[in-house]
mmCIF file of C-alpha atoms in Angstrom:
data_model
loop_
_atom_site.group_PDB
_atom_site.id
_atom_site.type_symbol
_atom_site.label_atom_id
_atom_site.label_comp_id
_atom_site.label_asym_id
_atom_site.label_seq_id
_atom_site.Cartn_x
_atom_site.Cartn_y
_atom_site.Cartn_z
ATOM 1 C CA MET A 154 206.130 -98.759 38.350
ATOM 2 C CA ASP A 155 204.909 -101.634 40.990
ATOM 3 C CA ALA A 156 201.121 -101.846 41.507
ATOM 4 C CA PHE A 157 201.628 -100.263 44.830
ATOM 5 C CA LYS A 158 203.436 -96.928 43.866
ATOM 6 C CA LEU A 159 200.221 -97.062 40.276
ATOM 7 C CA MET A 160 197.608 -97.219 43.039
ATOM 8 C CA LYS A 161 199.472 -94.597 45.382
ATOM 9 C CA GLU A 162 199.981 -92.337 42.712
ATOM 10 C CA LEU A 163 196.001 -92.707 41.605
ATOM 11 C CA ARG A 164 194.920 -92.112 45.118
ATOM 12 C CA LEU A 165 197.291 -88.631 45.367
ATOM 13 C CA ASN A 166 195.563 -87.735 41.649
ATOM 14 C CA TYR A 167 191.933 -88.413 42.720
ATOM 15 C CA GLU A 168 192.440 -86.705 46.137
ATOM 16 C CA GLN A 169 193.519 -83.505 43.594
ATOM 17 C CA GLU A 170 190.811 -83.400 40.991
ATOM 18 C CA VAL A 171 188.531 -81.145 42.966
ATOM 19 C CA HIS A 172 190.748 -78.648 42.167
ATOM 20 C CA TYR A 173 190.973 -78.931 38.870
ATOM 21 C CA LEU A 174 186.774 -78.849 38.123
ATOM 22 C CA PRO A 175 185.153 -76.073 36.345
ATOM 23 C CA LYS A 176 182.628 -74.602 38.552
ATOM 24 C CA LYS A 177 179.339 -76.333 37.787
ATOM 25 C CA THR A 178 177.194 -73.318 38.138
ATOM 26 C CA GLY A 179 179.426 -71.379 35.145
ATOM 27 C CA LEU A 180 178.978 -75.036 33.441
ATOM 28 C CA SER A 181 175.016 -74.977 34.150
ATOM 29 C CA LEU A 182 174.803 -71.376 32.703
ATOM 30 C CA ILE A 183 176.861 -72.380 29.562
ATOM 31 C CA ALA A 184 174.575 -75.449 28.775
ATOM 32 C CA SER A 185 171.347 -73.777 29.102
ATOM 33 C CA SER A 186 172.533 -70.422 27.330
ATOM 34 C CA VAL A 187 171.110 -69.775 23.955
ATOM 35 C CA GLN A 188 173.080 -68.541 20.890
ATOM 36 C CA ASP A 189 171.028 -65.242 20.370
ATOM 37 C CA ASP A 190 170.691 -64.565 24.279
ATOM 38 C CA GLY A 191 174.255 -62.437 23.975
ATOM 39 C CA ARG A 192 175.792 -64.833 26.222
ATOM 40 C CA ILE A 193 178.374 -67.896 25.887
ATOM 41 C CA SER A 194 176.611 -70.948 24.700
ATOM 42 C CA ALA A 195 176.869 -74.550 24.685
ATOM 43 C CA LYS A 196 176.964 -74.633 20.895
ATOM 44 C CA CYS A 197 179.180 -72.126 20.703
ATOM 45 C CA ARG A 198 181.849 -73.783 23.053
ATOM 46 C CA ASP A 199 181.766 -77.249 21.103
ATOM 47 C CA ALA A 200 182.286 -75.164 18.377
ATOM 48 C CA ARG A 201 185.674 -73.652 19.379
ATOM 49 C CA VAL A 202 186.603 -77.289 21.153
ATOM 50 C CA GLU A 203 186.374 -78.748 18.033
ATOM 51 C CA ASP A 204 188.442 -75.939 16.752
ATOM 52 C CA LEU A 205 191.394 -77.050 19.333
ATOM 53 C CA TRP A 206 190.964 -80.355 17.944
ATOM 54 C CA SER A 207 191.817 -79.774 14.328
ATOM 55 C CA LEU A 208 194.547 -77.356 15.231
ATOM 56 C CA THR A 209 195.889 -79.710 17.819
ATOM 57 C CA SER A 210 196.123 -82.609 15.134
ATOM 58 C CA PHE A 211 197.177 -80.108 12.640
ATOM 59 C CA PHE A 212 200.403 -79.012 14.444
ATOM 60 C CA GLY A 213 200.918 -82.158 15.837
ATOM 61 C CA TYR A 214 200.342 -81.518 19.513
ATOM 62 C CA SER A 215 199.818 -84.197 21.841
ATOM 63 C CA THR A 216 196.331 -85.111 23.614
ATOM 64 C CA GLN A 217 197.393 -84.197 26.620
ATOM 65 C CA THR A 218 197.601 -80.806 25.298
ATOM 66 C CA PHE A 219 194.409 -80.524 24.051
ATOM 67 C CA VAL A 220 193.033 -82.209 27.246
ATOM 68 C CA LEU A 221 194.523 -79.680 29.228
ATOM 69 C CA ALA A 222 193.575 -77.036 26.835
ATOM 70 C CA VAL A 223 189.848 -77.836 26.836
ATOM 71 C CA ASN A 224 190.610 -78.097 30.794
ATOM 72 C CA LEU A 225 191.843 -74.341 31.170
ATOM 73 C CA LEU A 226 189.190 -73.153 28.892
ATOM 74 C CA ASP A 227 186.138 -74.622 30.578
ATOM 75 C CA ARG A 228 187.524 -73.877 33.916
ATOM 76 C CA PHE A 229 187.688 -69.868 32.331
ATOM 77 C CA LEU A 230 184.196 -70.372 30.789
ATOM 78 C CA ALA A 231 182.698 -71.105 33.790
ATOM 79 C CA MET A 232 184.511 -68.628 36.068
ATOM 80 C CA MET A 233 184.150 -65.710 33.800
ATOM 81 C CA ARG A 234 181.408 -63.863 31.877
ATOM 82 C CA ILE A 235 182.950 -63.105 28.616
ATOM 83 C CA GLN A 236 181.475 -61.759 25.289
ATOM 84 C CA PRO A 237 180.970 -64.735 22.369
ATOM 85 C CA LYS A 238 183.195 -62.251 20.335
ATOM 86 C CA HIS A 239 186.299 -62.957 22.668
ATOM 87 C CA LEU A 240 185.272 -66.622 22.355
ATOM 88 C CA SER A 241 188.356 -67.490 20.005
ATOM 89 C CA CYS A 242 191.095 -65.732 21.915
ATOM 90 C CA VAL A 243 190.448 -67.239 24.987
ATOM 91 C CA SER A 244 190.438 -70.990 23.262
ATOM 92 C CA LEU A 245 193.053 -70.292 21.245
ATOM 93 C CA SER A 246 195.091 -68.647 24.561
ATOM 94 C CA CYS A 247 194.404 -71.748 26.342
ATOM 95 C CA LEU A 248 195.872 -74.112 23.676
ATOM 96 C CA HIS A 249 199.008 -72.426 23.635
ATOM 97 C CA MET A 250 199.605 -72.098 27.151
ATOM 98 C CA ALA A 251 199.003 -75.862 27.020
ATOM 99 C CA ALA A 252 201.710 -76.492 24.562
ATOM 100 C CA LYS A 253 203.933 -74.420 26.117
ATOM 101 C CA VAL A 254 204.006 -76.658 29.153
ATOM 102 C CA THR A 255 203.488 -80.474 27.535
ATOM 103 C CA GLU A 256 205.086 -79.805 24.110
ATOM 104 C CA GLU A 257 209.248 -79.367 23.377
ATOM 105 C CA GLU A 258 210.016 -76.092 22.669
ATOM 106 C CA CYS A 259 211.390 -76.668 19.657
ATOM 107 C CA ASN A 260 207.795 -78.192 18.320
ATOM 108 C CA LEU A 261 205.785 -75.140 19.781
ATOM 109 C CA THR A 262 204.430 -73.114 17.262
ATOM 110 C CA PRO A 263 204.875 -69.383 17.127
ATOM 111 C CA SER A 264 201.706 -67.244 17.869
ATOM 112 C CA ASP A 265 201.288 -65.642 15.345
ATOM 113 C CA GLU A 266 201.527 -68.597 12.807
ATOM 114 C CA LEU A 267 199.080 -70.242 15.413
ATOM 115 C CA ILE A 268 196.368 -67.185 14.890
ATOM 116 C CA ARG A 269 196.814 -67.404 10.962
ATOM 117 C CA ILE A 270 196.277 -71.000 11.021
ATOM 118 C CA GLY A 271 193.307 -70.815 13.486
ATOM 119 C CA GLN A 272 192.358 -68.260 11.634
ATOM 120 C CA CYS A 273 191.339 -65.652 14.118
ATOM 121 C CA ARG A 274 191.375 -61.348 13.789
ATOM 122 C CA PHE A 275 193.236 -60.444 16.843
ATOM 123 C CA THR A 276 196.997 -59.901 17.280
ATOM 124 C CA ALA A 277 199.619 -61.939 19.068
ATOM 125 C CA SER A 278 199.659 -58.966 21.806
ATOM 126 C CA ASP A 279 196.062 -59.771 21.999
ATOM 127 C CA LEU A 280 196.802 -63.801 22.540
ATOM 128 C CA GLU A 281 199.843 -62.562 25.251
ATOM 129 C CA ARG A 282 197.250 -60.240 27.176
ATOM 130 C CA MET A 283 194.688 -62.846 27.353
ATOM 131 C CA GLU A 284 196.940 -65.593 28.506
ATOM 132 C CA LYS A 285 198.055 -63.593 31.287
ATOM 133 C CA ILE A 286 194.181 -62.897 32.601
ATOM 134 C CA VAL A 287 193.808 -66.417 31.868
ATOM 135 C CA ALA A 288 196.867 -67.622 34.071
ATOM 136 C CA GLN A 289 196.003 -65.258 36.778
ATOM 137 C CA LYS A 290 192.192 -65.944 37.059
ATOM 138 C CA LEU A 291 192.892 -69.856 37.287
ATOM 139 C CA ASN A 292 196.336 -69.358 39.170
ATOM 140 C CA PHE A 293 197.679 -71.289 36.610
ATOM 141 C CA LYS A 294 201.114 -72.887 37.073
ATOM 142 C CA SER A 295 201.910 -75.760 34.992
ATOM 143 C CA PHE A 296 199.658 -78.990 36.081
ATOM 144 C CA ALA A 297 196.172 -80.068 35.969
ATOM 145 C CA VAL A 298 194.174 -82.806 36.730
ATOM 146 C CA THR A 299 192.451 -84.063 33.967
ATOM 147 C CA ALA A 300 190.795 -87.230 32.648
ATOM 148 C CA LEU A 301 193.460 -87.915 30.723
ATOM 149 C CA THR A 302 195.508 -88.446 33.572
ATOM 150 C CA PHE A 303 193.174 -91.036 35.200
ATOM 151 C CA LEU A 304 192.693 -92.769 31.746
ATOM 152 C CA HIS A 305 196.202 -93.434 31.515
ATOM 153 C CA LEU A 306 196.648 -94.567 35.199
ATOM 154 C CA TYR A 307 193.984 -96.862 34.360
ATOM 155 C CA HIS A 308 195.344 -98.566 31.454
ATOM 156 C CA ARG A 309 198.799 -98.937 33.095
ATOM 157 C CA ILE A 310 197.275 -100.703 36.673
ATOM 158 C CA ALA A 311 194.812 -102.497 33.977
ATOM 159 C CA LEU A 312 197.683 -103.954 32.199
ATOM 160 C CA SER A 313 200.016 -104.335 35.055
ATOM 161 C CA HIS A 314 197.411 -107.076 36.353
ATOM 162 C CA SER A 315 196.294 -108.504 33.356
ATOM 163 C CA ALA A 316 197.783 -111.091 31.303
ATOM 164 C CA ASP A 317 194.578 -111.331 28.839
ATOM 165 C CA ARG A 318 195.026 -109.520 25.738
ATOM 166 C CA LYS A 319 196.954 -106.777 26.528
ATOM 167 C CA GLU A 320 197.811 -105.155 23.283
ATOM 168 C CA THR A 321 193.717 -105.295 22.281
ATOM 169 C CA LEU A 322 193.514 -102.454 24.850
ATOM 170 C CA SER A 323 194.423 -99.738 22.846
ATOM 171 C CA LEU A 324 195.507 -96.605 24.536
ATOM 172 C CA GLU A 325 195.463 -94.582 21.519
ATOM 173 C CA GLN A 326 191.818 -95.456 20.736
ATOM 174 C CA LEU A 327 190.348 -94.642 24.316
ATOM 175 C CA GLU A 328 192.565 -91.298 24.240
ATOM 176 C CA ALA A 329 190.575 -90.767 20.519
ATOM 177 C CA GLN A 330 187.775 -91.648 22.182
ATOM 178 C CA LEU A 331 188.049 -89.074 25.412
ATOM 179 C CA LYS A 332 188.619 -86.012 22.993
ATOM 180 C CA ALA A 333 184.959 -86.807 21.432
ATOM 181 C CA CYS A 334 183.212 -86.564 24.714
ATOM 182 C CA LEU A 335 185.444 -83.771 25.411
ATOM 183 C CA CYS A 336 183.586 -81.823 22.263
ATOM 184 C CA ARG A 337 180.151 -82.144 24.224
ATOM 185 C CA ILE A 338 179.812 -79.863 27.357
ATOM 186 C CA THR A 339 177.978 -82.660 29.084
ATOM 187 C CA PHE A 340 181.330 -84.181 29.953
ATOM 188 C CA SER A 341 182.772 -81.488 31.538
ATOM 189 C CA LEU A 342 180.406 -81.869 34.145
ATOM 190 C CA ALA A 343 181.930 -85.087 35.109
ATOM 191 C CA LYS A 344 184.662 -85.727 37.493
ATOM 192 C CA PRO A 345 187.735 -86.752 35.777
ATOM 193 C CA SER A 346 188.225 -89.848 37.381
ATOM 194 C CA VAL A 347 184.417 -90.882 36.941
ATOM 195 C CA LEU A 348 184.667 -90.136 32.991
ATOM 196 C CA ALA A 349 188.060 -92.214 32.920
ATOM 197 C CA LEU A 350 186.700 -95.185 33.746
ATOM 198 C CA ALA A 351 183.404 -95.427 32.009
ATOM 199 C CA LEU A 352 185.918 -95.013 29.089
ATOM 200 C CA LEU A 353 188.335 -97.773 29.963
ATOM 201 C CA ARG A 354 185.121 -99.738 31.164
ATOM 202 C CA GLN A 355 183.677 -99.571 27.408
ATOM 203 C CA GLY A 356 187.225 -100.646 25.681
ATOM 204 C CA ILE A 357 187.211 -103.362 28.212
ATOM 205 C CA GLU A 358 183.596 -104.361 27.315
ATOM 206 C CA ALA A 359 184.570 -104.143 23.681
ATOM 207 C CA VAL A 360 187.729 -106.166 23.732
ATOM 208 C CA ARG A 361 185.998 -109.098 26.214
ATOM 209 C CA SER A 362 188.354 -109.248 28.950
ATOM 210 C CA GLU A 363 187.064 -110.225 32.099
ATOM 211 C CA ASP A 364 190.247 -110.040 34.117
ATOM 212 C CA MET A 365 190.578 -106.340 32.785
ATOM 213 C CA LEU A 366 186.732 -105.889 33.915
ATOM 214 C CA GLU A 367 187.366 -107.049 37.223
ATOM 215 C CA ILE A 368 190.404 -104.851 37.650
ATOM 216 C CA ALA A 369 187.778 -102.222 36.689
ATOM 217 C CA TYR A 370 185.774 -102.822 39.532
ATOM 218 C CA HIS A 371 188.755 -102.655 42.164
ATOM 219 C CA ILE A 372 189.999 -99.439 40.838
ATOM 220 C CA GLN A 373 186.118 -98.208 41.177
ATOM 221 C CA LYS A 374 185.733 -99.532 44.780
ATOM 222 C CA HIS A 375 189.624 -97.948 45.738
ATOM 223 C CA LEU A 376 188.388 -94.758 44.633
ATOM 224 C CA LYS A 377 184.940 -95.021 46.167
ATOM 225 C CA ILE A 378 182.672 -93.936 42.988
ATOM 226 C CA ALA A 379 179.012 -95.099 43.312
ATOM 227 C CA ASP A 380 177.961 -97.356 40.952
ATOM 228 C CA SER A 381 175.042 -94.843 39.999
ATOM 229 C CA GLU A 382 177.278 -92.503 39.174
ATOM 230 C CA LEU A 383 179.522 -94.407 36.972
ATOM 231 C CA LEU A 384 176.320 -95.621 35.212
ATOM 232 C CA LEU A 385 174.961 -92.668 34.471
ATOM 233 C CA TRP A 386 178.256 -91.508 33.056
ATOM 234 C CA SER A 387 178.774 -95.057 31.417
ATOM 235 C CA GLU A 388 175.010 -94.223 29.163
ATOM 236 C CA ARG A 389 176.449 -90.996 28.435
ATOM 237 C CA VAL A 390 179.605 -92.060 27.306
ATOM 238 C CA ALA A 391 178.474 -95.170 25.191
ATOM 239 C CA ARG A 392 175.397 -92.759 23.856
ATOM 240 C CA CYS A 393 178.402 -90.330 22.633
ATOM 241 C CA LEU A 394 180.861 -92.838 21.113
ATOM 242 C CA SER A 395 177.309 -94.419 19.862
ATOM 243 C CA ASP A 396 176.185 -91.477 17.955
ATOM 244 C CA TYR A 397 180.099 -90.663 16.823
ATOM 245 C CA ALA A 398 179.840 -94.124 14.936
ATOM 246 C CA SER A 399 177.374 -92.777 13.334
ATOM 247 C CA PRO A 400 177.629 -92.611 9.624
ATOM 248 C CA GLU A 401 175.668 -89.354 10.190
ATOM 249 C CA CYS A 402 177.984 -88.139 11.778
ATOM 250 C CA SER A 403 180.451 -85.643 9.509
ATOM 251 C CA LYS A 404 183.878 -86.336 10.556
ATOM 252 C CA PRO A 405 186.550 -85.140 8.211
ATOM 253 C CA ASP A 406 190.292 -84.880 8.815
ATOM 254 C CA HIS A 407 192.382 -81.564 9.080
ATOM 255 C CA ARG A 408 193.874 -81.622 5.303
ATOM 256 C CA ARG A 409 191.424 -78.334 4.803
ATOM 257 C CA LEU A 410 193.530 -76.179 6.937
ATOM 258 C CA GLN A 411 196.764 -76.852 4.430
ATOM 259 C CA TRP A 412 196.587 -74.264 2.112
ATOM 260 C CA ILE A 413 198.224 -74.186 -1.399
ATOM 261 C CA VAL A 414 199.181 -70.638 -2.476
ATOM 262 C CA SER A 415 201.465 -69.010 -4.596
ATOM 263 C CA ARG A 416 204.837 -67.567 -3.633
ATOM 264 C CA ARG A 417 203.674 -64.062 -3.272
ATOM 265 C CA THR A 418 200.967 -64.281 -1.518
ATOM 266 C CA ALA A 419 202.777 -66.543 1.196
ATOM 267 C CA GLN A 420 205.229 -63.664 1.348
ATOM 268 C CA ASN A 421 202.027 -61.019 1.647
ATOM 269 C CA LEU A 422 200.767 -63.670 4.579
ATOM 270 C CA HIS A 423 204.150 -63.535 6.659
ATOM 271 C CA SER A 424 204.652 -59.787 6.061
ATOM 272 C CA TYR A 425 201.601 -58.011 6.395
ATOM 273 C CA ARG A 426 197.715 -58.934 8.061
ATOM 274 C CA ASN A 427 195.440 -56.310 8.553
ATOM 275 C CA VAL A 428 193.999 -57.318 11.561
ATOM 276 C CA PRO A 429 191.341 -55.025 13.197
ATOM 277 C CA GLU A 430 191.829 -54.037 16.710
ATOM 278 C CA LEU A 431 190.047 -55.817 19.495
ATOM 279 C CA PRO A 432 188.124 -53.887 22.063
ATOM 280 C CA THR A 433 189.310 -54.271 25.633
ATOM 281 C CA ILE A 434 188.237 -57.607 27.177
ATOM 282 C CA PRO A 435 186.170 -56.908 30.163
ATOM 283 C CA GLU A 436 186.784 -59.084 33.112
ATOM 284 C CA GLY A 437 183.399 -59.554 34.352
ATOM 285 C CA GLY A 438 181.937 -62.846 36.228
ATOM 286 C CA TRP A 439 178.878 -64.800 36.038
ATOM 287 C CA GLY A 440 177.296 -62.266 38.150
ATOM 288 C CA GLU A 441 177.926 -59.134 36.025
ATOM 289 C CA SER A 442 175.645 -57.313 33.581
ATOM 290 C CA GLU A 443 174.910 -59.731 29.797
ATOM 291 C CA SER A 444 177.098 -59.424 26.418
ATOM 292 C CA GLU A 445 175.211 -57.617 24.200
ATOM 293 C CA ASP A 446 177.343 -59.601 21.705
ATOM 294 C CA SER A 447 175.928 -62.859 19.989
ATOM 295 C CA CYS A 448 178.005 -66.134 18.957
ATOM 296 C CA GLU A 449 176.714 -65.178 15.243
ATOM 297 C CA ASP A 450 178.523 -61.705 15.697
ATOM 298 C CA GLY A 451 181.740 -63.324 16.721
ATOM 299 C CA MET A 452 181.861 -65.279 13.972
ATOM 300 C CA SER A 453 181.188 -62.255 11.680
ATOM 301 C CA SER A 454 184.452 -60.793 12.799
ATOM 302 C CA GLY A 455 186.147 -62.385 9.934
ATOM 303 C CA GLU A 456 186.990 -65.532 11.821
ATOM 304 C CA GLU A 457 185.830 -69.206 10.721
ATOM 305 C CA SER A 458 185.182 -71.824 12.411
ATOM 306 C CA LEU A 459 187.167 -74.967 11.919
ATOM 307 C CA SER A 460 184.917 -77.305 13.126
ATOM 308 C CA SER A 461 184.445 -79.578 10.367
ATOM 309 C CA SER A 462 188.042 -80.521 10.064
ATOM 310 C CA LEU A 463 188.773 -82.162 12.935
ATOM 311 C CA GLY A 464 191.850 -84.067 13.351
ATOM 312 C CA SER A 465 192.831 -87.786 11.790
ATOM 313 C CA ASP A 466 191.954 -89.491 15.156
ATOM 314 C CA ALA A 467 188.370 -88.546 14.323
ATOM 315 C CA GLU A 468 188.346 -91.730 12.437
ATOM 316 C CA GLY A 469 185.752 -95.021 12.112
ATOM 317 C CA PRO A 470 188.432 -96.661 13.522
ATOM 318 C CA TYR A 471 188.476 -95.718 16.548
ATOM 319 C CA PHE A 472 184.470 -96.004 17.139
ATOM 320 C CA PRO A 473 183.374 -99.260 16.810
ATOM 321 C CA LEU A 474 180.451 -100.519 14.861
ATOM 322 C CA HIS A 475 179.576 -102.390 18.400
ATOM 323 C CA LEU A 476 178.546 -99.100 19.546
ATOM 324 C CA HIS A 477 175.687 -99.045 17.122
ATOM 325 C CA ARG A 478 174.270 -101.866 18.934
ATOM 326 C CA GLN A 479 174.455 -100.766 22.176
ATOM 327 C CA LYS A 480 172.827 -96.932 21.342
ATOM 328 C CA GLN A 481 169.091 -98.538 21.282
ATOM 329 C CA HIS A 482 169.657 -100.138 24.852
ATOM 330 C CA LEU A 483 170.665 -96.880 26.329
ATOM 331 C CA ARG A 484 168.323 -94.204 28.046
ATOM 332 C CA VAL A 485 170.461 -91.217 29.352
ATOM 333 C CA PRO A 486 168.719 -88.402 31.349
#
């Protein structure tokens, strides 16, 4: 695709991104919630997104599936007031919906297996019912403009205009860094186009390509992104990646999901599971009465968080050591 067509596609996606943004008021309420006030807190949301990362890696799903699932989850949570104990059902339904439109049919995981490996305690019919609710509330068809949409376009534009060290600007690395950012609800408040550009600039600065920095500058001007807005999110991205590169940040792989069981146990897992029936899921919005269930209650129903077992792309090589040196210079609002 030539440069003109790439820039035209970029402009079209930029004009459409507003239709796929979570409501800021809803996200702000989640971000300000604490775990014991009966509402979905930022910590609960972030833990579930990390679980989605683990499951995405375990099932071999693409980054596109993960990013779309997070987009659906955040938009739904920002719109609807749900009880914390239903969060696992909502998040898993978003992952299943995303996989259906991004993965090959032969690679799709059956819903019952998705529930079992996800260590959740609801039925396939619960999952199907929740998918219908999410699709209806979000008017979801099969598409959404996300930060990954822009990251891919920016990367293609940068490489098409520069002959300087093309091989060093790794799209795989940029995607892994985007996943890390999306595990924090703060970055759901950013415009996808701005977040992706901030990530691109981080990658370009790491490889020290003046040509590509110039291209990133022209992209910013083409989309009329304010310097202050880009600087704000660039600092937050740098801080996030710096924290993630820190040895204090635990980033185990997804091996915890690989179970070794006897043949009899495996047969029992496939043939029978004692799954308690979930109560009816209320569809109240953020303006209605508060939930009486806490995040701890939702987790105590038998579900175990997988957030300590992120995907294999959550490792050090994608979060280079040069970010440590940036940390002391950053001041994030």
